[in-house]
XYZ file of C-alpha atoms in Angstrom:
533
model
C -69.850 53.939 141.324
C -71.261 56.669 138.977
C -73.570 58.111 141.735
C -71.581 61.262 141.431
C -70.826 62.060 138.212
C -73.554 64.146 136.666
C -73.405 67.224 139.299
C -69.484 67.087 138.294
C -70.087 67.378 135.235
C -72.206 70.066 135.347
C -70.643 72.490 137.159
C -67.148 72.141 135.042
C -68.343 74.218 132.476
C -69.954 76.790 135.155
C -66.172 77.098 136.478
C -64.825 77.764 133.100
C -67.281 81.064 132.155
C -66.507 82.062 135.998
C -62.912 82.002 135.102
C -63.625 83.721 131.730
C -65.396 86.682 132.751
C -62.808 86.929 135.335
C -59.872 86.628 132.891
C -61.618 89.826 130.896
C -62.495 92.377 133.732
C -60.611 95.685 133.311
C -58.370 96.209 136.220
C -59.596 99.736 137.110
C -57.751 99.987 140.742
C -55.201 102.972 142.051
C -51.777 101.188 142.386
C -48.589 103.174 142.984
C -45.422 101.975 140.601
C -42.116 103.622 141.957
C -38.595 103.721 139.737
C -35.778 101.939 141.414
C -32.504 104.501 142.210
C -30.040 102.874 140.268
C -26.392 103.817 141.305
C -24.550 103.883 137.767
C -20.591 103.614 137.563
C -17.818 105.418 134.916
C -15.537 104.971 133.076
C -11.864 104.328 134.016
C -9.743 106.794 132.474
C -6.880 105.858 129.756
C -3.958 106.249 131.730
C -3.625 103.398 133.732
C -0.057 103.206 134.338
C 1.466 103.868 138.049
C 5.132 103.135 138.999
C 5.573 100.576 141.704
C 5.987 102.303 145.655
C 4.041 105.388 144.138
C 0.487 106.353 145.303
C -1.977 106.207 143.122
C -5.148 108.331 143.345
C -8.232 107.171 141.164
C -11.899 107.721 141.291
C -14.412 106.344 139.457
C -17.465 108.314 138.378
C -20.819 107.895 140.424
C -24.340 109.217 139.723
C -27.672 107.815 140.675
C -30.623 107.799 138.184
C -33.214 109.571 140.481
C -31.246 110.615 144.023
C -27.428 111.204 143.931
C -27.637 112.442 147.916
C -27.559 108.348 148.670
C -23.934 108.730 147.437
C -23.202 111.376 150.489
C -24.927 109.283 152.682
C -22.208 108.694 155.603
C -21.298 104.611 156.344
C -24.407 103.557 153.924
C -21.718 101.682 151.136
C -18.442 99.962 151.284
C -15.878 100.126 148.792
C -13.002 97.787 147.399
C -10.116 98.325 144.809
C -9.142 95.158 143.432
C -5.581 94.275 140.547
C -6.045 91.047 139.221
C -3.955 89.293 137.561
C -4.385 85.094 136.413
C -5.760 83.825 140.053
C -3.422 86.693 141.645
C -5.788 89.476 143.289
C -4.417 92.433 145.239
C -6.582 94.932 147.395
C -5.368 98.009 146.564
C -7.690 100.169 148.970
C -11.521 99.935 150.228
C -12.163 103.635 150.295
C -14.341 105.253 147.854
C -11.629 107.142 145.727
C -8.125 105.062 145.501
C -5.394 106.619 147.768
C -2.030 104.362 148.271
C 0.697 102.796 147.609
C 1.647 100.577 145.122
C 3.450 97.671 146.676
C 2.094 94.642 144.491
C 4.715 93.167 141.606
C 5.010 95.015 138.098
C 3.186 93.467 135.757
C -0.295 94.192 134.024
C -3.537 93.445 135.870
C -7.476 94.283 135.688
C -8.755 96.666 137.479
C -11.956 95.830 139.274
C -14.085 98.183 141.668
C -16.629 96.930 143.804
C -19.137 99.171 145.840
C -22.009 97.386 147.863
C -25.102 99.215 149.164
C -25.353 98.107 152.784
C -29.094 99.247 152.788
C -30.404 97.836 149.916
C -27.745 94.721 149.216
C -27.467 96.049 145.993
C -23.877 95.585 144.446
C -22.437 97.271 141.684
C -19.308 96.591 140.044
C -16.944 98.307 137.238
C -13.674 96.275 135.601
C -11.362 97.823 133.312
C -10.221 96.341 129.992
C -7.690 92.967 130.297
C -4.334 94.023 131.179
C -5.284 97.919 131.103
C -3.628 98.430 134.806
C 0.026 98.600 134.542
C 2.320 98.540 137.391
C 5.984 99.683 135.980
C 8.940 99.290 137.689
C 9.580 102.234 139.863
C 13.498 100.708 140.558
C 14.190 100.250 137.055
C 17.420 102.438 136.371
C 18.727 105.411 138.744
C 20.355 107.001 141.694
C 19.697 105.279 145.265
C 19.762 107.785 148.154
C 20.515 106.756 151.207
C 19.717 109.921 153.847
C 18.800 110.437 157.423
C 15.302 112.118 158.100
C 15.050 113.102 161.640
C 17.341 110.827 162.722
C 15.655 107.951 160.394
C 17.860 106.068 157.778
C 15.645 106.251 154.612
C 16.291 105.109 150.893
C 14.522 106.920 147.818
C 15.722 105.868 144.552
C 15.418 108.589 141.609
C 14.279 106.223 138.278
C 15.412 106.481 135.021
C 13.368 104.894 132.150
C 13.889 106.179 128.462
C 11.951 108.856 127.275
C 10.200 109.312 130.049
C 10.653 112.518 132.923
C 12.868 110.726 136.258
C 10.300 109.429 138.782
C 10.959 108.698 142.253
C 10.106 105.707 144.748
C 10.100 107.202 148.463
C 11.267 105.320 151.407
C 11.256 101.774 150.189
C 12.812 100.339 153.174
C 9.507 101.410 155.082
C 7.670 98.576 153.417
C 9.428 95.994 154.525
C 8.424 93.327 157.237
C 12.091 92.190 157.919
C 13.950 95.271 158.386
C 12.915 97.534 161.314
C 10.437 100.301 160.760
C 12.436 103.002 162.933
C 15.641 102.212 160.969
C 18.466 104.589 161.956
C 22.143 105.343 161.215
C 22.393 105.273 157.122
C 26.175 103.756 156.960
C 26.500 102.877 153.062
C 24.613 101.930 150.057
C 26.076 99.396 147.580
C 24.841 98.308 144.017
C 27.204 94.554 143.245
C 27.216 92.484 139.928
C 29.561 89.991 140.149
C 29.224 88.933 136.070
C 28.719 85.657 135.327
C 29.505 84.604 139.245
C 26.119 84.386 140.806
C 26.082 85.626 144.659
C 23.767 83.272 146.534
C 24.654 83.143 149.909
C 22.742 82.640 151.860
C 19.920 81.271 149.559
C 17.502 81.835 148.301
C 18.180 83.484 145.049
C 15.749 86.009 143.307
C 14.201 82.705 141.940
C 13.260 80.837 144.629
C 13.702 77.455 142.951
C 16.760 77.975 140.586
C 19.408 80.386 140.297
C 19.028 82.682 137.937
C 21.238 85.304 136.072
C 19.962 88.176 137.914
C 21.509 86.915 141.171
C 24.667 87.870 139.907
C 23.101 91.772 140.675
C 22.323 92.781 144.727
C 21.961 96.158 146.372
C 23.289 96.141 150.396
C 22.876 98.390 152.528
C 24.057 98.814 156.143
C 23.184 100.896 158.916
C 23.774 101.156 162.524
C 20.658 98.508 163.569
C 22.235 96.026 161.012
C 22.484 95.005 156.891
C 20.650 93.646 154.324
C 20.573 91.883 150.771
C 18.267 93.809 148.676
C 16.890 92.337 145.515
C 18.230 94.258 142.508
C 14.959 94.344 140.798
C 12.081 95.665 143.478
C 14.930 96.211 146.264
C 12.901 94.139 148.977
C 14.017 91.739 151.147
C 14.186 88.385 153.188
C 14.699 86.849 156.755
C 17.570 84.679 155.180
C 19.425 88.104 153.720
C 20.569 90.011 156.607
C 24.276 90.148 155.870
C 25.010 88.465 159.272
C 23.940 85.587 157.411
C 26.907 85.295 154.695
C 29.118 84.909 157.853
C 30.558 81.528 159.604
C 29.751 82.202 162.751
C 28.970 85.715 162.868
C 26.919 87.359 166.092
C 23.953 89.044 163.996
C 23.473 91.362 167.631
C 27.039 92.521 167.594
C 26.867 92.582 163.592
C 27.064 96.365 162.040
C 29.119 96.339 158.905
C 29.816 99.860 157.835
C 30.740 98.978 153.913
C 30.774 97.447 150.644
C 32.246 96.509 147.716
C 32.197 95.439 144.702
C 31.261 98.559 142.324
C 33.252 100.475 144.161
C 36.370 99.888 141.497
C 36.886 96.266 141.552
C 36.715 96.067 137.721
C 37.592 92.321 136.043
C 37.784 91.287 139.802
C 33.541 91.971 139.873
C 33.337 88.413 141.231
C 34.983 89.662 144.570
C 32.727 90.570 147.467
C 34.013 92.866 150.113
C 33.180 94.146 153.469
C 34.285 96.553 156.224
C 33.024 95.643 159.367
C 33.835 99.280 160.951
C 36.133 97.656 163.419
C 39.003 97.838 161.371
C 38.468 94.557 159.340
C 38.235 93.482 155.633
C 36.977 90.351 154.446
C 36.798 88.917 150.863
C 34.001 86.634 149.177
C 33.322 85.083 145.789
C 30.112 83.432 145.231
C 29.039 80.919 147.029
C 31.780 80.767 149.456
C 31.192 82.388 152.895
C 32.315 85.393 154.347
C 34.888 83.652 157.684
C 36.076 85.751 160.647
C 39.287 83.542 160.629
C 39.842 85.066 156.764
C 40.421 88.399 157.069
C 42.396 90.271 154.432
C 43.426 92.875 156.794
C 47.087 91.123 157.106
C 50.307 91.136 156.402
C 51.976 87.622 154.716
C 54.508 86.995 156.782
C 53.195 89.165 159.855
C 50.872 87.169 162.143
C 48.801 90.014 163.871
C 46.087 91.937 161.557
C 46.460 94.982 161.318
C 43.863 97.582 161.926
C 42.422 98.635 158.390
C 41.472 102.591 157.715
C 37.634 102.535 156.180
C 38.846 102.649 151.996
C 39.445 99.690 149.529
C 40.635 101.143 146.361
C 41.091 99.464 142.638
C 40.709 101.388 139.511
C 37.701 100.944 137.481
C 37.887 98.443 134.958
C 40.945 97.469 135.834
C 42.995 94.138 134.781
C 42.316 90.943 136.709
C 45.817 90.980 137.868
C 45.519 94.581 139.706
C 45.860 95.463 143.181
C 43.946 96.731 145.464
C 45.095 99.211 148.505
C 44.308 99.373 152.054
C 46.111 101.612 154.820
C 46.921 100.848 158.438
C 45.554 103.138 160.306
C 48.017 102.041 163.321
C 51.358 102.069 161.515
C 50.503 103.942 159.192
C 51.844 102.538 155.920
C 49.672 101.277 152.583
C 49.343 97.835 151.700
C 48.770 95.930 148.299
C 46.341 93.021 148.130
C 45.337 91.276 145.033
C 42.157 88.699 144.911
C 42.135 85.963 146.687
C 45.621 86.359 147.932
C 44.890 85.941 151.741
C 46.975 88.514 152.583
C 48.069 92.121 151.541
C 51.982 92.467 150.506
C 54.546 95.259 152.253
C 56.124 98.174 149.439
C 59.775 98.706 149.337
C 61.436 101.361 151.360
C 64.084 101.713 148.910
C 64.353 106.139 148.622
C 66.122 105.308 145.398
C 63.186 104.491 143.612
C 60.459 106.107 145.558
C 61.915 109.097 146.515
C 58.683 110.893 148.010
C 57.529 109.306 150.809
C 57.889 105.722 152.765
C 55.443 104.111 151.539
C 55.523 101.516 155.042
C 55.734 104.781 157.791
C 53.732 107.711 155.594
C 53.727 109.331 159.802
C 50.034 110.646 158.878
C 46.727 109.774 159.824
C 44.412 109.016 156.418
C 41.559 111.277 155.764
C 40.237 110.355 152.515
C 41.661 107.791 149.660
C 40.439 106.988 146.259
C 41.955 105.226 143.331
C 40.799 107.113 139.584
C 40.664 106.216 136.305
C 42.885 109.378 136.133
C 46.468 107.445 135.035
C 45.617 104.923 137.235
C 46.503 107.067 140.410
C 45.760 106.750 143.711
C 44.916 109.593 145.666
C 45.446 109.541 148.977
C 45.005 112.955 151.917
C 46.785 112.751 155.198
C 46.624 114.664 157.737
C 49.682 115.589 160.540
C 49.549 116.076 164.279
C 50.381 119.955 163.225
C 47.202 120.021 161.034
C 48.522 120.239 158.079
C 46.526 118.657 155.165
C 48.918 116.519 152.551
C 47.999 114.514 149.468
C 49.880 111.360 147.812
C 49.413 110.791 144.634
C 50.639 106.935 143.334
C 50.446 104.126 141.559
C 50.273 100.627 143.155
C 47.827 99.112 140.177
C 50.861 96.901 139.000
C 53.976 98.445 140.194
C 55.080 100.579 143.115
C 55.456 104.005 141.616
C 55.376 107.384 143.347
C 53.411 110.760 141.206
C 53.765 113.489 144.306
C 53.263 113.872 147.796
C 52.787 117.535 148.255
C 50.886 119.884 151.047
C 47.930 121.225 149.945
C 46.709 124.933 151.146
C 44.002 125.517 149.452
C 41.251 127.836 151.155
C 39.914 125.970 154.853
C 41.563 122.247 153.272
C 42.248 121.521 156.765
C 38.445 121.786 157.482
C 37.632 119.149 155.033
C 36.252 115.519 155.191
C 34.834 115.144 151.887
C 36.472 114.376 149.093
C 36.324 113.142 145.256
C 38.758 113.310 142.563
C 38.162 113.437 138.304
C 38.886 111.226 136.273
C 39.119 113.045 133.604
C 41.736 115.811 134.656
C 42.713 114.450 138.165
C 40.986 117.223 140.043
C 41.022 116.966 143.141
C 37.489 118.759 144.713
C 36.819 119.221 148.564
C 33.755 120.576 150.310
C 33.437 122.760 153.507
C 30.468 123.843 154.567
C 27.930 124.944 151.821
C 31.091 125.242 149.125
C 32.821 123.118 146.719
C 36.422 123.527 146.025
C 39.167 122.874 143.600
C 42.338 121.858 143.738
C 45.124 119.702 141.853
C 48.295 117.910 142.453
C 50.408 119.916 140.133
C 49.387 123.686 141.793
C 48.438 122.433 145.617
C 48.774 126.257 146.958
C 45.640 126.772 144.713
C 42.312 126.744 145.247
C 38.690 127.666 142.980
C 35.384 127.997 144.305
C 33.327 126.074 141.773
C 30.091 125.674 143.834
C 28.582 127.848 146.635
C 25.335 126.591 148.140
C 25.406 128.894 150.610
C 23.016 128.500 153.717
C 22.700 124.508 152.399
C 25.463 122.372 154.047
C 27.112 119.791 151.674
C 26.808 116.543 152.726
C 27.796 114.099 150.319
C 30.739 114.677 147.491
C 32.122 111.460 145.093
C 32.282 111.159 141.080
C 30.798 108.007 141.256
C 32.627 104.406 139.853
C 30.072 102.522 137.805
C 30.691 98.490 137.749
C 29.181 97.677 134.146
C 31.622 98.814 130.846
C 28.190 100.435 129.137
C 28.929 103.065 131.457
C 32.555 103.906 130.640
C 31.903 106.980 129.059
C 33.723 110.415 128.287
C 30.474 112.860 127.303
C 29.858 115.579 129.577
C 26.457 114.903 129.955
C 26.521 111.355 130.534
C 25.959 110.317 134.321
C 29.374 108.785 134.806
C 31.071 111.583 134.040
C 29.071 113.281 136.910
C 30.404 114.408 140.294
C 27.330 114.125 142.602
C 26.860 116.749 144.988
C 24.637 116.136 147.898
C 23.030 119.467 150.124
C 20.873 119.849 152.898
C 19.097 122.814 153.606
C 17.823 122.789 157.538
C 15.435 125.252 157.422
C 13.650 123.771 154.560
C 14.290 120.182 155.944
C 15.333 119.302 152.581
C 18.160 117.404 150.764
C 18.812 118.273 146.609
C 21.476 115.665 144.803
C 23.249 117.330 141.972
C 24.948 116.429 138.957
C 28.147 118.316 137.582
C 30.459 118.347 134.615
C 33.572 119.141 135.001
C 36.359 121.103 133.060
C 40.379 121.548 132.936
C 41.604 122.485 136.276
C 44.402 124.500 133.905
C 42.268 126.137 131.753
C 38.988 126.961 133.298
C 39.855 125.953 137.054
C 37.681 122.960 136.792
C 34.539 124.717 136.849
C 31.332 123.198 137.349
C 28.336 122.696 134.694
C 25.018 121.727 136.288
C 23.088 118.497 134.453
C 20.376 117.155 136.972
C 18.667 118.086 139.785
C 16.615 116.056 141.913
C 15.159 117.081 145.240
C 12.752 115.734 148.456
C 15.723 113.716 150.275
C 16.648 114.107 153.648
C 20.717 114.572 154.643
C 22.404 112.320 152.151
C 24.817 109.876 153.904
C 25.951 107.719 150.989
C 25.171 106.937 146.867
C 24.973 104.495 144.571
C 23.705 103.098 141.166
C 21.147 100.687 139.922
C 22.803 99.628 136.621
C 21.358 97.876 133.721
C-alpha cells in the first residue's frame, strides 16, 4: 500500500520553491487604475421651518469628484424628498430641487433626500439632523377669507403667530378630497366655540376616539354646491361633516345653507348653534342634539304658520344668558324676539305710549341690513320704502322693548347701499358705495363723511367684526377687534386687499378712518371671519 509514496514525497517540496519564486516575481505589467466619479451631497441649510399649505423650495448641493456634467445628464437619476417622523414618512416631492406644498401634519420630522443613479445603481443619500424639519401651523391665529376667483369660491387664511411677520395659507379648500375641486358660490364663513359644550354631530370629533376639548371650536363654511365642518386646527375635512349631516332628515342635494352662527354675537349663549337655510328658515342646536326641520325657530308662539325669516340673527356680544335675540319677517314685516331654546320667537307691544317711534309688529319696510352692537346694546336696523327712501331704527330688544330713533337717513347715494357695519365704540353707522366708505350716525342722519375712497377698486365686503372669546373684548385702537374690515377688489389687477381701520368720534373728527393692516392676493371677498385662540 506504500507503492506510491516516495514520488509524492518528492515532488512536495518541488511545488513549494515553484510557489516561492512565484510568490517573489515583480509584477512589471501595464495595468490601467481609473478613479470612481463619486456624486457628493450638501448640506441642508439652518432654516428648516415651512408653514403648513405653503410651498417649500429646497435644494441640496451636488458636485461630482471628477465629472459634474453626469448631474445635467437628462433622465440618468431619480430623486425623492422624504419627512419622517416615528414610522410616519411623507413624500414631499421626487424632483431634484423641492417644489410644493406642504400638506402633511405640523409637527417636527427628518428630512431625508434620496437620489439614485439609474446607470450605475449607485445611491446616495443626505438626512438632516432629528427633528430639524419643522412644519408650523399655517392656521394658527388670523383672518379667514372667503372670495370668489373667477367664479371659484376660495378660502386663504392670513396667520398670526407672535413675533413673527403675518403669513398666508392659499386656497385650502383645494386640498381637500371631500369637497369639490371647482367649488363655487362663497355664501359665508363661520368660526364657532361653543365653551365647555362640545359640538360633535355628526361624529367624529377632532379625536377620532374621544372627544376632546377642541371640539368645542369648528369653522363652517357654505357655498352654493353645499357646507362643511372644518376642523379648527388644520381647517380640513370629512365625509361625515357636510352640514347636511347635523340634520334629521335633511336632502344633502337640495341642502345649501347660506349662514351661521354662533360668533356672530351669541355671547353666554356660545353653546347655541344656528343656521339660515336661505329659504327663509332658522334653526337652533346645542351640542349633540340635531339640527330638525320640524324645529324651526322661525315662529311665532301662539301663531301656527312660520314665518318667512329676513337673512340676520342679532345678539350683542357678550351678552347675558338671559338676552334676546332678533329676527325680522320679511313678509309682515315686524321684528321678533327669541331667546335660547325657547321654540319660538315672542310678538312686541304695539302700545304708541311707550314706543312712540315706530310699530314694532308692521315697521311697512323691507330690511336691508341689521346688526345688534356693543354700542348701548342697540340694534341697528335700515329699511328701505317702496318710494326709496333709506330709514334706520335704532332699539333695544336685549331685555326690554325700548325704542332709541327711527329716523331717514340722506346721506350722499344711502339709497345705493347694501353694505353696512356699525361701531361699537361711537355707534357709527358706515356704508359703502362703490369704491367709497361713508359715515353717518343716528343723531345727525342728513350727514354724511367720506372716510375712505378706493377709487377704481370696488368695495366688497364692510363689517367691524364680533369676536366670540372675552380675550378679545378690547378698547385699543390698534387691537383687531376694534377693527372695521374693509374688503376691495380691483378688476383690472384681478386682485382683492382686506383692510383694517380705527375709528374716531363721529362728533368730533367725523369718524375718520386710521389704517392698521393690510393684506393683499385675495380674490372678491364675499364674507369674514376669525380663527380665535
Amino acid at each position: 500500500m506504500w507503492k506510491y509514496s516516495r514520488p509524492i514525497l518528492f515532488l512536495l517540496p518541488l511545488v513549494a520553491t515553484v510557489l516561492l519564486l512565484a510568490g517573489c516575481y515583480k509584477d512589471l505589467g501595464n495595468y490601467d487604475y481609473k478613479e470612481i466619479n463619486t456624486i457628493e451631497l450638501g448640506k441642508f441649510g439652518n432654516n428648516l421651518k415651512v408653514y403648513q399649505y405653503d410651498t417649500l423650495t429646497l435644494e441640496l448641493p451636488l458636485s461630482a469628484t471628477l465629472d459634474s456634467s453626469v448631474l445635467l445628464e437628462e433622465g440618468r437619476f431619480s430623486y425623492r424628498w422624504i419627512a419622517i417622523a416615528g414610522s410616519a414618512e411623507y413624500q414631499l416631492d421626487t424632483n431634484r430641487v423641492l417644489h410644493n406644498r406642504v400638506n402633511i401634519p405640523t409637527g417636527n420630522y427628518t428630512l431625508l433626500f434620496r437620489m439614485w443613479d439609474l446607470k450605475t445603481g449607485n445611491v446616495y443619500s443626505k438626512r438632516s439632523g432629528a427633528n430639524a424639519f419643522v412644519v408650523v401651523s399655517g392656521t394658527y391665529e388670523g383672518w379667514l377669507v372667503f372670495s370668489e376667483v373667477q367664479g371659484r369660491a376660495r378660502l386663504d387664511m392670513v396667520n398670526f403667530v407672535s413675533g413673527e411677520a403675518p403669513t398666508y395659507a392659499r386656497d385650502i379648500l383645494s386640498q381637500s378630497s371631500i369637497i369639490p375641486k371647482n367649488l363655487t358660490g362663497a355664501r359665508d364663513i363661520c368660526y364657532t366655540f361653543t365653551g365647555p359644550t362640545r359640538n360633535l354631530v355628526p361624529g367624529p370629533g377632532h379625536d377620532s376616539t374621544a372627544s376632546s376639548a377642541a371640539d368645542a371650536e369648528w369653522i363652517y363654511v357654505a357655498t352654493d354646491q353645499g357646507s362643511w365642518k372644518l376642523r379648527n386646527d388644520n381647517l380640513t375635512t370629512k365625509w361625515q361633516w357636510s352640514v347636511h349631516r347635523e340634520y334629521i332628515q335633511q336632502d344633502s342635494a337640495s341642502f345649501r345653507p347660506a349662514f351661521f352662527g354662533n360668533g356672530k354675537g351669541t355671547g353666554a349663549n356660545a353653546a347655541y348653534l344656528y343656521l339660515f337655510d336661505g329659504k327663509g328658515n332658522f334653526y337652533e342646536r346645542i351640542g349633540n342634539d340635531y339640527y330638525e326641520t320640524a324645529k324651526m325657530i322661525n315662529v311665532v308662539q301662539g301663531e301656527s304658520k312660520p314665518f318667512k325669516a329676513a337673512p340676520f340673527f342679532c345678539r350683542t356680544q357678550n351678552s347675558a344668558s338671559s338676552a334676546f335675540a332678533i329676527l325680522f319677517d320679511a313678509e309682515k314685516k315686524r321684528f321678533l324676539k327669541y331667546g335660547a331654546a325657547a321654540g319660538g320667537c315672542i310678538s312686541l307691544p304695539t302700545d304708541a305710549a311707550t314706543n312712540p317711534l315706530f310699530n314694532f309688529n308692521n315697521v311697512q319696510k323691507d330690511l336691508v341690513w341689521m346688526k345688534t352692537t356693543g354700542y348701548n346694546t342697540l340694534t341697528y336696523a335700515v329699511l328701505r320704502g317702496a318710494d326709496g327712501a333709506t330709514w334706520l331704527a335704532t332699539f333695544n330688544l336685549t331685555n326690554a322693548n325700548t325704542q332709541d330713533k327711527y329716523v331717514q337717513l340722506t346721506g350722499t347715494d344711502i339709497d345705493k347701499a347694501t353694505l353696512f357695519t356699525v361701531d361699537k365704540i361711537y355707534g357709527t353707522l358706515f356704508y359703502a358705495v362703490g369704491g367709497k366708505v361713508y359715515a353717518t350716525h343716528k343723531d345727525y342722519p342728513n350727514e354724511s363723511f367720506v372716510v375712505l375712497d378706493k377709487g377704481s377698486e370696488v368695495i366688497t365686503y364692510l363689517d367691524q367684526h364680533i369676536f366670540a372669546k372675552a380675550a378679545y373684548y378690547k378698547t385699543e385702537p390698534s387691537h383687531v377687534s376694534m377693527h372695521v374690515m374693509v374688503g376691495s377688489y380691483n378688476e383690472g389687477r384681478g386682485n382683492g386687499t382686506l383692510e383694517g381701520y380705527a375709528t374716531t368720534d363721529y362728533v368730533n373728527s367725523h369718524a375718520a378712518f386710521t389704517k392698521y393692516t393690510t393684506y393683499t392676493g385675495f380674490g372678491k371677498i364675499k364674507a369674514l371671519s376669525y380663527r380665535e385662540r
